[in-house]
């Protein structure tokens, strides 16, 4: 994957005061940069935002200010060399800025509309504050905060070559679910807007008047001084983004109020909606078309029309239902609306537009055309340029498995053609079902131990083929060992003959039961070569030997990732690994098994973080010269893991203990200093957010027991009634 270099001209990144744009850009661009891309954000230096800057120096991108349109000329070369330039809505003098930028750029030029219905209403009334209708066909891509039928209108009526939905999103790490004393029954967070005020009056101020015993809060700037607030409504002028999770957590419910234009257009979720859901505060919302495509009414969000509906919920909803809605909304948002999801969509839209335009980011040599050194200073920028990768034809052996299928998604999003080779021993077609119609993907069912079928020439070969969980790799230990030795050898020969690059998925198991802690790559390990785990541990060690011998003997371009415990969606419920075991037992209400006394430690890495590490390792221009640990260094005991899962699932399962399996390692924690230094990589997803996403996945995978099913039915009936 070739990382992209993009320039964004937006209303503000530095200040979240009085605008929702900054929060949107921060979440999206942080996640976009985490995928290895470089971003320069250009912000007009205006007095209001200058006086209220709460992020003057972002650590995920370079932020520069320009005084006026003429001052924008300073960035002409950077814009000309960028893969894409994105101009946002409400940029001051946006029409003139857009025309200038359009004439300079050689890459994709996109308009990012964070206010689509407002923009279209303005255009209809002849108001061209930041976009003129004749500009729309000249933007290669129109990214819209509003989805649904509006996209067709932008293409058909205004002549956009491609209008694509790019909703706002949330960074789950920045918006965690906190446990706080409840100060208010209902809160609202939002800047004053005359068109939202009638709804705020109907759904918060009026209920406050009618129920003086309940407490309310309205936070946000620019409300007129003469507004008559009831005594039980607390006014807060500004809550910085860092304070949003506390604000939401201090409220039993929060209110989502949508701008009138957005209600008319439908399919326009607000960023506050996702933030509140991520913070696990139950949301009361006004109604609009497409709401049900974002969160499920009744079970994940509570649509309300009048003060009486609001009071009915505040006074009458059982606490268990309130908590259930909050949890379900959080899981849904984490599974589909995180900033990481959105950054992936943005990348795919930009690459699609580049391909359409004939400036494919796979073939352009931007290395020397981006005068980044002087503008994008800092170690992080330097490092990410090492992740540049022009590969277009990729083989993923073991791609139908848990990690491999996520890797394939990331490679395809990056524009590669991908072939998956897998014997389906532990992998599943279901993991790749969504790619059935993808023209850049194909699947070959084959066993690496057997002679390989005729294959095309690849630029990059990932070897993830090998069952990874003890029950599976011990089921046929000889085949496991052969997969690692013969299979790796076959793929290395293929790599050498094609002059390609090879990445071996090795494992923390090469350290065995480690005597040093945390484990650095220079540690040689403590492995029992004759025990029941040896087929895997020693197989992987032998594979590493082969890989480094190919480097020494043939000069093959190789990389070795030592992967530590990874978890997430698409794990098999029956694979016997601790995270899947505990979650599935908790969800099905059966006894949760703890092996040993539960004091053994593990470090769990969420799969999207791991995939990002694999992509960076493969993308690094220079070979790292030795293996690289990839894993999450935050270490917890198995007992603590169980406590988290029990709390998050609310299970009534009993805990039972069983003897520790033979050769089970006592402690495991990666030292990731090398990955940080060489790849600029470290995991981003915390355990809480990762577990919630994994729980949401397994909840759909396994059938709950009758007791849990009947509880669900009961709550469905209550919610419907
Ligand atoms: P997985 O079992 O889900 O995936 C392995 C894939 O390899 C499966 O699709 C399987 O069908 C395929 N495969 C196995 N033997 C094969 C053969 N002989 N020929 C062709 N295909 C074969 O496991 P995973 O968790 O996705 O792990 C992927 C890789 O990462 C493995 O090599 C594993 O050793 C390594 N790893 C995983 C973890 C983890 O926590 N998941 C930790 C360390 C290392």
XYZ file of C-alpha atoms and ligand atoms in Angstrom:
765
model
C 0.000 0.000 0.000
C 1.315 3.451 -0.836
C 0.546 5.893 1.948
C -1.223 9.021 0.755
C -0.153 12.594 1.271
C -3.145 14.844 1.544
C -3.828 18.498 2.238
C -7.049 19.484 3.963
C -8.402 23.027 4.020
C -11.001 23.086 6.734
C -12.881 25.540 8.914
C -10.873 24.657 12.022
C -8.790 21.909 13.527
C -7.247 24.004 16.275
C -10.455 25.089 18.009
C -13.569 23.150 18.883
C -15.281 26.286 20.168
C -18.578 26.997 18.476
C -18.140 24.473 15.690
C -18.478 20.748 15.210
C -15.952 20.697 12.391
C -12.840 20.500 14.576
C -14.033 17.378 16.373
C -14.913 15.763 13.061
C -11.563 16.538 11.479
C -9.643 15.454 14.590
C -11.253 12.025 14.756
C -11.063 11.400 11.003
C -7.538 12.683 10.413
C -6.047 11.015 13.485
C -7.384 7.672 12.271
C -6.318 8.451 8.705
C -2.762 9.251 9.837
C -2.760 6.051 11.897
C -3.104 4.170 8.583
C 0.303 5.553 7.609
C -0.837 8.584 5.604
C 0.496 12.115 5.902
C -1.810 15.066 6.392
C -1.264 18.800 6.246
C -4.230 20.794 7.593
C -4.524 24.406 6.491
C -6.662 26.672 8.664
C -7.496 30.319 8.071
C -6.191 32.360 10.997
C -9.418 33.980 12.273
C -9.712 35.956 15.530
C -12.542 33.856 17.062
C -10.757 30.516 16.695
C -7.366 32.064 17.472
C -8.774 33.187 20.824
C -10.177 29.723 21.619
C -7.578 27.209 20.457
C -7.721 23.911 22.351
C -5.504 21.908 19.945
C -2.860 24.252 18.541
C -0.354 21.450 17.893
C -1.961 18.143 16.901
C 0.368 15.168 17.128
C -1.194 13.250 14.230
C -0.783 15.806 11.447
C 0.868 19.062 10.612
C -1.311 22.146 11.191
C -0.490 25.440 9.481
C -2.365 28.745 9.472
C -2.779 31.128 6.547
C -3.745 34.778 6.889
C -5.730 35.279 3.680
C -6.114 33.887 0.183
C -2.840 35.356 -1.014
C -1.024 33.788 1.906
C -2.352 30.415 0.709
C 0.172 30.685 -2.136
C 2.889 29.601 0.325
C 1.447 26.091 0.156
C 1.088 25.917 -3.599
C 3.927 23.388 -4.100
C 2.722 21.107 -1.340
C -0.800 21.173 -2.743
C 0.491 20.507 -6.253
C 2.425 17.453 -5.078
C -0.266 16.012 -2.797
C -2.164 12.867 -3.741
C -5.365 14.615 -2.751
C -6.590 18.001 -1.623
C -9.798 18.207 0.333
C -11.621 21.484 0.795
C -14.220 21.537 3.544
C -17.521 23.359 3.841
C -17.566 26.736 5.616
C -13.949 27.478 4.743
C -13.791 31.298 4.668
C -13.770 32.529 1.044
C -14.288 28.885 0.125
C -15.307 29.544 -3.500
C -12.114 31.445 -4.292
C -9.979 29.085 -2.189
C -11.494 26.100 -3.993
C -10.835 27.581 -7.434
C -7.209 28.286 -6.546
C -6.581 24.902 -5.009
C -8.286 23.178 -7.935
C -5.966 24.889 -10.404
C -2.838 23.854 -8.455
C -3.496 20.239 -7.622
C -2.299 17.325 -9.723
C -4.037 14.732 -7.573
C -7.631 14.206 -6.518
C -9.530 17.342 -5.592
C -12.428 16.688 -3.241
C -15.058 18.797 -1.548
C -15.902 17.602 1.964
C -19.333 18.766 2.942
C -19.888 18.582 6.673
C -23.129 20.537 6.169
C -24.643 19.041 2.999
C -28.305 20.010 3.499
C -27.318 23.536 4.519
C -25.050 23.776 1.494
C -27.766 22.582 -0.881
C -30.291 24.970 0.660
C -27.802 27.798 0.213
C -27.134 26.844 -3.401
C -30.870 26.728 -4.096
C -31.273 30.237 -2.709
C -28.293 31.600 -4.646
C -26.078 31.899 -1.554
C -22.565 30.838 -2.587
C -20.800 31.457 0.699
C -18.271 28.623 0.329
C -19.334 26.645 -2.763
C -20.659 27.700 -6.164
C -22.786 25.266 -8.206
C -20.469 25.469 -11.215
C -17.606 24.200 -9.042
C -19.279 20.913 -8.182
C -18.523 19.137 -11.502
C -14.886 20.245 -11.164
C -14.381 18.459 -7.846
C -13.417 14.829 -8.543
C -15.239 13.730 -5.429
C -18.013 15.160 -3.276
C -17.769 13.678 0.204
C -21.005 14.224 2.044
C -22.056 14.117 5.676
C -25.498 13.250 4.341
C -26.161 9.930 2.665
C -29.343 8.510 1.146
C -31.146 10.130 -1.807
C -29.189 13.404 -1.456
C -26.136 11.762 -3.051
C -28.109 11.084 -6.239
C -29.219 14.710 -6.284
C -25.622 15.972 -6.055
C -24.613 13.781 -8.966
C -27.664 14.191 -11.180
C -28.709 17.773 -10.499
C -25.328 19.378 -9.800
C -23.133 17.185 -12.014
C -20.728 15.785 -9.450
C -18.699 12.918 -10.979
C -18.945 11.013 -7.681
C -20.878 11.892 -4.532
C -20.052 9.578 -1.644
C -21.337 9.308 1.902
C -18.749 10.069 4.576
C -20.596 10.373 7.851
C -19.004 11.862 10.892
C -17.548 9.373 13.343
C -16.223 8.922 16.827
C -12.869 7.978 18.274
C -13.863 5.342 20.869
C -10.653 5.920 22.802
C -11.468 9.608 23.211
C -15.119 8.844 24.083
C -15.067 5.999 26.606
C -17.954 4.858 28.773
C -17.242 6.258 32.255
C -18.949 5.364 35.487
C -19.957 8.712 37.087
C -22.502 9.933 39.626
C -25.558 11.161 37.771
C -26.000 14.935 38.146
C -28.701 15.314 35.507
C -31.603 13.328 34.163
C -31.279 14.745 30.661
C -28.498 16.736 29.064
C -27.878 18.421 25.766
C -24.509 19.347 24.291
C -24.483 21.708 21.323
C -23.826 25.239 20.153
C -26.871 27.500 19.955
C -28.568 27.342 16.598
C -31.880 29.129 15.942
C -33.239 26.216 13.922
C -32.481 23.658 16.628
C -33.856 25.837 19.404
C -37.572 24.963 18.907
C -36.740 21.251 19.255
C -34.560 21.928 22.293
C -37.448 23.911 23.779
C -39.949 21.122 23.060
C -37.817 18.178 24.167
C -35.747 19.598 27.044
C -36.906 23.024 28.250
C -40.601 22.121 28.288
C -40.033 18.810 30.129
C -37.868 20.757 32.614
C -40.713 23.193 33.239
C -43.201 20.361 33.727
C -40.929 18.317 36.018
C -39.190 20.649 38.498
C -38.009 17.572 40.433
C -35.807 16.452 37.509
C -32.450 18.011 36.616
C -31.275 19.083 33.169
C -28.151 20.562 31.593
C -27.489 22.446 28.371
C -23.854 22.920 27.411
C -22.563 24.971 24.507
C -21.756 28.553 23.550
C -23.579 31.395 21.786
C -27.003 31.018 23.456
C -28.779 34.418 23.595
C -28.448 36.065 27.016
C -32.184 36.724 27.265
C -33.237 33.067 27.015
C -35.524 32.158 29.904
C -34.021 28.948 31.346
C -36.049 27.070 33.997
C -34.263 26.896 37.387
C -33.655 23.151 37.042
C -31.678 23.597 33.797
C -27.983 24.085 34.414
C -26.220 26.157 31.736
C -22.601 25.424 30.903
C -20.918 27.763 28.411
C -18.287 25.365 27.061
C -17.269 21.767 27.569
C -13.975 21.007 25.799
C -13.898 17.705 23.866
C -11.772 16.154 26.609
C -14.662 16.839 29.018
C -17.416 15.334 26.827
C -17.183 11.782 28.244
C -17.539 13.128 31.808
C -20.392 15.360 30.744
C -22.279 12.484 29.122
C -21.519 10.092 31.952
C -22.991 12.531 34.486
C -26.356 12.322 32.753
C -28.929 9.514 32.770
C -29.977 10.354 29.201
C -28.838 12.805 26.601
C -30.789 14.523 23.847
C -29.880 14.516 20.157
C -31.263 17.483 18.251
C -30.817 17.606 14.495
C -30.717 20.733 12.398
C -33.927 21.349 10.426
C -32.172 20.988 7.060
C -30.636 17.694 8.145
C -34.022 16.396 9.238
C -35.441 17.277 5.828
C -32.597 15.519 3.985
C -32.486 12.545 6.383
C -29.493 10.202 6.622
C -27.502 12.837 8.539
C -26.333 11.556 11.925
C -24.582 14.204 14.013
C -21.189 13.729 15.583
C -22.736 14.235 19.026
C -24.959 11.247 18.353
C -21.964 8.963 17.854
C -20.056 10.483 20.769
C -22.919 10.038 23.202
C -23.438 6.453 22.014
C -19.739 5.698 22.392
C -19.893 7.094 25.954
C -22.780 4.679 26.611
C -25.270 7.398 27.485
C -28.751 6.474 26.237
C -29.941 8.863 23.545
C -33.335 10.466 23.086
C -33.538 11.784 19.548
C -35.746 13.747 17.231
C -36.902 11.713 14.226
C -35.539 11.750 10.666
C -35.375 9.419 7.665
C -32.481 7.032 7.869
C -32.194 7.191 11.680
C -32.925 3.459 11.715
C -29.899 2.813 9.435
C -27.653 4.335 12.085
C -29.084 2.993 15.354
C -32.049 0.685 15.874
C -35.074 2.565 17.282
C -36.209 1.300 20.717
C -33.278 -1.036 21.270
C -30.370 1.366 20.560
C -31.951 4.835 20.448
C -35.214 6.352 21.684
C -36.969 8.591 19.142
C -39.215 11.193 20.838
C -41.710 13.726 19.480
C -43.042 15.653 22.456
C -42.346 16.638 26.066
C -44.689 13.898 27.252
C -42.609 11.220 25.482
C -39.474 12.554 27.152
C -41.026 12.589 30.613
C -42.488 9.123 30.058
C -38.968 7.786 29.542
C -37.238 9.849 32.251
C -39.835 8.855 34.837
C -40.826 5.408 33.676
C -38.047 3.456 31.978
C -36.623 0.639 34.140
C -32.919 1.078 34.891
C -32.035 -2.295 33.316
C -33.590 -1.193 30.018
C -31.807 2.154 30.158
C -28.454 0.392 30.582
C -29.280 -2.174 27.875
C -30.005 0.564 25.303
C -26.777 2.367 26.170
C -24.708 -0.806 25.784
C -26.352 -1.798 22.522
C -25.813 1.674 21.041
C -22.172 1.701 22.067
C -21.530 -1.728 20.569
C -23.232 -0.711 17.331
C -21.242 2.518 17.027
C -17.951 0.763 17.808
C -18.696 -1.854 15.187
C -19.562 0.596 12.359
C -18.996 4.245 13.113
C -15.567 4.596 14.665
C -13.071 7.031 13.247
C -11.013 4.043 12.092
C -13.934 2.813 9.950
C -14.402 6.264 8.491
C -10.689 6.708 7.720
C -10.810 3.426 5.784
C -13.806 4.721 3.810
C -12.046 8.017 3.072
C -8.997 6.154 1.821
C -11.122 3.940 -0.422
C -13.016 6.954 -1.857
C -9.762 8.802 -2.598
C -8.178 5.796 -4.277
C -11.320 5.159 -6.292
C -11.339 8.817 -7.444
C -7.622 8.639 -8.297
C -8.146 5.498 -10.354
C -11.071 7.123 -12.182
C -8.989 10.195 -12.863
C -6.030 8.147 -14.070
C -3.713 9.370 -11.305
C -3.737 6.047 -9.491
C -1.939 6.382 -6.201
C -0.392 2.983 -6.943
C 1.633 4.176 -9.865
C 2.372 7.833 -9.216
C 5.852 8.452 -7.927
C 5.196 11.088 -5.328
C 8.332 10.417 -3.320
C 10.230 13.422 -4.610
C 7.343 15.657 -5.500
C 6.109 16.339 -1.956
C 8.308 19.031 -0.472
C 7.534 17.604 2.898
C 10.829 17.973 4.664
C 10.414 21.667 5.353
C 6.663 21.596 5.964
C 6.076 18.273 7.621
C 8.821 18.173 10.161
C 9.001 15.691 13.001
C 9.932 12.107 13.605
C 6.469 10.736 12.995
C 6.395 12.184 9.476
C 9.854 10.862 8.681
C 8.893 7.430 9.854
C 5.674 7.235 7.991
C 7.500 7.929 4.734
C 9.276 4.630 5.388
C 5.952 2.862 5.079
C 5.659 3.769 1.387
C 4.850 0.634 -0.580
C 4.164 0.427 -4.270
C 3.044 -3.194 -4.233
C -0.028 -3.941 -6.271
C -0.213 -7.753 -6.486
C -0.339 -9.470 -3.130
C -0.642 -13.088 -1.987
C -2.022 -13.766 1.480
C -1.514 -17.398 2.492
C -3.897 -18.190 5.351
C -6.114 -15.269 4.300
C -9.397 -17.033 5.118
C -8.482 -17.035 8.797
C -9.135 -14.509 11.502
C -6.180 -12.126 11.025
C -5.677 -12.870 7.331
C -9.201 -11.844 6.345
C -8.803 -8.467 8.083
C -5.446 -8.025 6.395
C -7.054 -8.678 3.004
C -9.698 -6.021 3.700
C -6.962 -3.506 4.509
C -4.923 -4.422 1.422
C -7.945 -4.069 -0.861
C -8.834 -0.730 0.741
C -5.272 0.300 -0.105
C -5.848 -0.470 -3.786
C -3.960 -3.792 -4.104
C -5.012 -6.878 -6.079
C -5.151 -9.717 -3.578
C -5.068 -13.483 -3.932
C -5.893 -15.589 -0.900
C -4.483 -19.115 -0.711
C -5.921 -21.226 2.055
C -6.748 -24.878 2.785
C -9.699 -23.848 4.988
C -8.393 -25.965 7.863
C -9.302 -23.279 10.369
C -10.239 -20.489 7.969
C -13.767 -19.922 6.725
C -15.410 -18.801 3.493
C -17.687 -16.650 5.679
C -14.712 -14.425 6.536
C -14.383 -13.517 2.853
C -18.037 -13.661 1.775
C -18.247 -9.891 1.553
C -15.534 -9.945 -1.168
C -17.383 -12.265 -3.519
C -18.025 -9.494 -6.041
C -14.677 -7.718 -5.554
C -12.869 -7.823 -8.925
C -9.445 -7.267 -7.305
C -9.770 -10.370 -5.137
C -9.518 -14.075 -5.849
C -9.383 -17.207 -3.739
C -7.414 -20.413 -4.289
C -8.127 -23.424 -2.123
C -4.807 -25.223 -1.660
C -2.655 -26.728 1.048
C 0.841 -25.257 1.385
C 2.211 -28.658 2.330
C 1.298 -29.956 -1.154
C 3.001 -28.728 -4.335
C 1.594 -25.298 -5.156
C -0.769 -24.754 -8.105
C 0.402 -22.430 -10.875
C 0.312 -18.911 -9.459
C 0.741 -15.457 -10.982
C 3.755 -13.314 -10.055
C 3.295 -11.423 -6.797
C 5.071 -8.313 -5.444
C 4.300 -9.114 -1.817
C 3.673 -12.415 -0.068
C 2.245 -12.617 3.443
C 2.485 -16.019 5.120
C -0.203 -16.312 7.768
C -1.012 -19.940 7.034
C -0.931 -22.038 10.187
C -3.622 -22.926 12.702
C -3.009 -20.629 15.662
C -4.967 -21.977 18.612
C -3.806 -24.997 20.649
C -6.789 -27.318 20.033
C -6.491 -26.731 16.287
C -2.724 -26.955 15.896
C -2.575 -29.977 18.194
C -5.329 -31.805 16.285
C -2.819 -32.730 13.546
C 0.571 -31.758 15.000
C 2.628 -33.236 12.160
C 0.690 -31.291 9.559
C 1.108 -28.126 11.665
C 4.867 -28.571 11.744
C 4.954 -29.283 8.006
C 2.828 -26.206 7.286
C 5.395 -24.032 9.023
C 8.444 -25.715 7.507
C 7.437 -26.957 4.031
C 4.791 -24.259 3.523
C 7.125 -21.420 4.461
C 9.835 -22.891 2.259
C 7.507 -23.038 -0.749
C 6.449 -19.414 -0.278
C 10.037 -18.256 0.189
C 10.993 -19.884 -3.105
C 8.084 -18.156 -4.785
C 9.234 -14.845 -3.273
C 12.845 -15.336 -4.345
C 11.890 -16.307 -7.905
C 9.623 -13.279 -8.290
C 12.067 -10.922 -6.578
C 9.168 -10.058 -4.280
C 8.959 -9.181 -0.579
C 7.923 -11.709 2.073
C 6.387 -11.324 5.516
C 6.238 -14.230 7.935
C 3.578 -14.221 10.667
C 5.639 -15.577 13.528
C 4.499 -15.635 17.106
C 5.297 -14.743 20.695
C 5.259 -18.529 21.229
C 8.847 -18.567 19.948
C 9.701 -17.169 23.417
C 8.035 -20.224 25.024
C 7.645 -19.767 28.783
C 9.883 -16.691 28.940
C 12.455 -16.091 31.644
C 12.769 -12.407 30.830
C 9.995 -9.898 30.919
C 8.813 -8.116 28.869
C 10.055 -10.014 25.835
C 12.480 -8.224 23.515
C 13.286 -9.577 20.063
C 16.873 -10.357 21.117
C 15.608 -12.946 23.667
C 16.099 -16.507 22.330
C 13.255 -18.058 24.273
C 12.572 -20.974 26.552
C 10.733 -23.606 24.523
C 10.100 -27.258 25.275
C 11.016 -28.940 21.945
C 9.261 -32.251 22.702
C 5.996 -31.195 24.362
C 2.513 -31.030 22.800
C 2.913 -27.339 21.887
C 6.230 -27.870 20.096
C 4.602 -28.562 16.704
C 3.536 -24.917 16.719
C 6.330 -23.229 18.706
C 9.205 -25.104 17.114
C 7.520 -25.037 13.698
C 7.394 -21.255 13.886
C 11.015 -21.117 15.113
C 12.120 -23.293 12.206
C 10.157 -21.065 9.825
C 12.011 -18.021 11.182
C 15.308 -19.834 10.582
C 14.341 -20.507 6.961
C 13.300 -16.897 6.448
C 16.588 -15.483 7.739
C 18.578 -18.079 5.777
C 16.826 -16.984 2.568
C 17.880 -13.440 3.405
C 21.487 -14.516 4.018
C 21.777 -16.994 1.143
C 19.593 -15.432 -1.572
C 19.320 -11.809 -0.429
C 15.515 -12.209 -0.285
C 13.638 -9.162 1.012
C 12.000 -10.524 4.174
C 10.213 -9.372 7.317
C 9.222 -11.336 10.414
C 6.422 -10.203 12.717
C 6.299 -11.846 16.126
C 2.615 -11.548 16.843
C 1.314 -11.543 20.420
C -2.225 -12.520 21.446
C -4.646 -10.874 19.056
C -8.427 -10.826 19.269
C -11.489 -9.322 17.585
C -14.272 -9.954 15.105
C -14.069 -13.178 12.990
C -12.358 -15.224 15.674
C -13.901 -18.650 15.805
C -16.107 -19.330 18.789
C -14.588 -22.819 19.042
C -10.921 -21.946 18.692
C -10.087 -22.380 22.350
C -8.227 -19.085 22.822
C -8.762 -17.310 26.083
C -10.601 -14.208 24.800
C -13.029 -16.127 22.588
C -13.533 -18.791 25.265
C -14.391 -16.336 28.010
C -16.649 -14.146 25.851
C -18.551 -17.107 24.396
C -19.002 -18.718 27.804
C -20.209 -15.403 29.254
C -22.642 -14.784 26.389
C -24.044 -18.294 26.457
C -24.390 -18.249 30.236
C -22.274 -21.377 30.723
C -19.484 -21.718 33.296
C -16.447 -19.552 32.590
C -13.290 -21.647 32.746
C -10.169 -20.193 34.303
C -7.084 -22.337 33.790
C -4.792 -22.358 36.826
C -5.432 -19.612 39.376
C -5.920 -16.937 36.703
C -2.795 -15.026 37.715
C -0.998 -15.817 34.440
C -0.738 -12.702 32.283
C -1.354 -11.934 28.638
C -1.279 -8.789 26.516
C -4.191 -8.555 24.114
C -4.004 -6.642 20.863
C -7.094 -5.690 18.877
C -6.985 -7.054 15.331
C -7.171 -3.690 13.516
C -4.060 -2.522 15.393
C -2.228 -5.716 14.502
C -3.149 -5.446 10.816
C -1.888 -1.863 10.787
C 1.427 -3.140 12.202
C 1.675 -5.880 9.547
C 0.980 -3.378 6.769
C 3.632 -1.016 8.075
C 6.189 -3.780 8.457
C 5.597 -4.962 4.905
C 5.545 -1.359 3.669
C 8.836 -0.331 5.292
C 11.350 0.448 2.542
C 14.308 -1.013 4.394
C 14.266 -4.450 5.985
C 14.237 -4.053 9.772
C 17.134 -6.517 10.066
C 15.556 -8.996 12.466
C 12.134 -9.883 13.824
C 9.725 -7.223 15.102
C 7.311 -7.761 17.986
C 3.741 -6.691 17.247
C 1.348 -6.716 20.159
C -0.232 -4.609 22.818
C 2.102 -4.019 25.766
C -0.647 -3.499 28.355
C -0.558 -6.690 30.362
C -3.406 -8.083 32.426
C -4.038 -11.296 34.292
C -6.505 -13.800 32.902
C -8.579 -13.201 36.036
C -8.793 -9.474 35.209
C -9.787 -10.299 31.661
C -12.620 -12.442 32.985
C -13.751 -9.601 35.289
C -13.919 -7.199 32.323
C -15.941 -9.639 30.230
C -18.320 -10.436 33.088
C -18.963 -6.713 33.642
C -19.381 -5.899 29.947
C -21.723 -8.798 29.208
C -23.590 -8.683 32.525
C -23.464 -12.486 32.535
C -24.617 -14.627 35.446
C -22.099 -17.370 34.497
C -20.197 -19.099 37.318
C -16.404 -19.132 37.357
C -14.782 -22.571 37.486
C -11.094 -23.445 37.573
C -9.229 -26.169 35.671
C -5.557 -27.206 35.791
C -3.114 -25.163 33.697
C -2.339 -26.891 30.356
C 1.166 -28.309 29.818
C 3.799 -25.663 28.939
C 1.298 -22.806 29.227
C 3.391 -19.626 29.532
C 3.000 -17.722 32.823
C 3.733 -14.213 31.573
C 3.526 -12.549 28.198
C 4.156 -8.934 27.288
C 5.805 -7.583 24.156
C 8.490 -4.965 24.250
C 7.434 -2.948 21.185
C 10.269 -0.396 21.190
C 11.499 -1.690 17.813
C 8.061 -1.473 16.185
C 7.698 2.073 17.520
C 11.126 3.178 16.337
C 11.142 1.412 12.966
C 7.513 1.685 11.946
C 6.103 4.510 14.082
C 3.564 1.896 15.192
C 1.853 1.307 18.501
C -1.618 -0.079 19.240
C -4.478 2.416 19.545
C -7.460 0.349 20.675
C -7.740 -0.089 24.444
C -8.925 -3.328 26.008
C -12.351 -1.985 26.971
C -13.190 -0.752 23.457
C -11.716 -3.875 21.855
C -13.623 -6.237 24.124
C -16.872 -4.427 23.455
C -16.353 -4.782 19.707
C -15.462 -8.464 20.116
C -18.491 -9.040 22.352
C -20.716 -7.340 19.759
C -19.303 -9.730 17.121
C -19.734 -12.889 19.195
C -23.251 -11.803 20.244
C -24.236 -12.203 16.588
C -22.235 -15.429 16.161
C -23.568 -17.557 18.958
C -27.109 -18.415 19.893
C -27.922 -17.281 23.409
C -29.379 -19.864 25.822
C -33.171 -19.908 26.355
C -32.913 -17.897 29.611
C -31.051 -15.053 27.890
C -33.335 -15.291 24.838
C -36.446 -14.946 26.946
C -34.914 -11.965 28.792
C -34.279 -10.342 25.389
C -37.829 -11.078 24.211
C -39.193 -9.581 27.396
C -37.231 -6.390 26.908
C -38.279 -6.222 23.242
C -41.913 -6.422 24.310
C -41.385 -3.771 26.992
C -39.596 -1.517 24.529
C -42.292 -1.982 21.901
C -45.068 -1.380 24.423
P -6.399 -18.761 11.867
O -6.357 -20.184 12.260
O -7.707 -18.055 11.936
O -5.817 -18.570 10.390
C -4.846 -19.430 9.838
C -5.241 -19.690 8.399
O -4.267 -20.517 7.780
C -6.564 -20.420 8.282
O -7.362 -19.785 7.318
C -6.171 -21.831 7.849
O -7.191 -22.468 7.136
C -4.927 -21.554 7.041
N -4.010 -22.692 6.954
C -3.557 -23.461 7.971
N -2.714 -24.411 7.494
C -2.646 -24.219 6.147
C -1.967 -24.896 5.096
N -1.197 -25.955 5.342
N -2.132 -24.453 3.837
C -2.950 -23.391 3.573
N -3.611 -22.717 4.540
C -3.466 -23.134 5.803
O -5.312 -18.013 12.755
P -5.043 -16.471 12.961
O -5.312 -16.148 14.365
O -5.672 -15.673 11.899
O -3.463 -16.455 12.780
C -2.849 -16.101 11.544
C -1.346 -16.246 11.685
O -0.870 -15.390 12.721
C -0.885 -17.657 12.030
O 0.253 -17.965 11.291
C -0.566 -17.589 13.501
O 0.443 -18.487 13.854
C -0.123 -16.141 13.669
N -0.372 -15.659 15.037
C -1.636 -15.413 15.476
C -1.822 -14.980 16.778
C -3.199 -14.644 17.312
O -3.308 -14.242 18.473
N -4.247 -14.783 16.552
C -0.738 -14.826 17.627
C 0.524 -15.120 17.155
C 0.697 -15.529 15.850
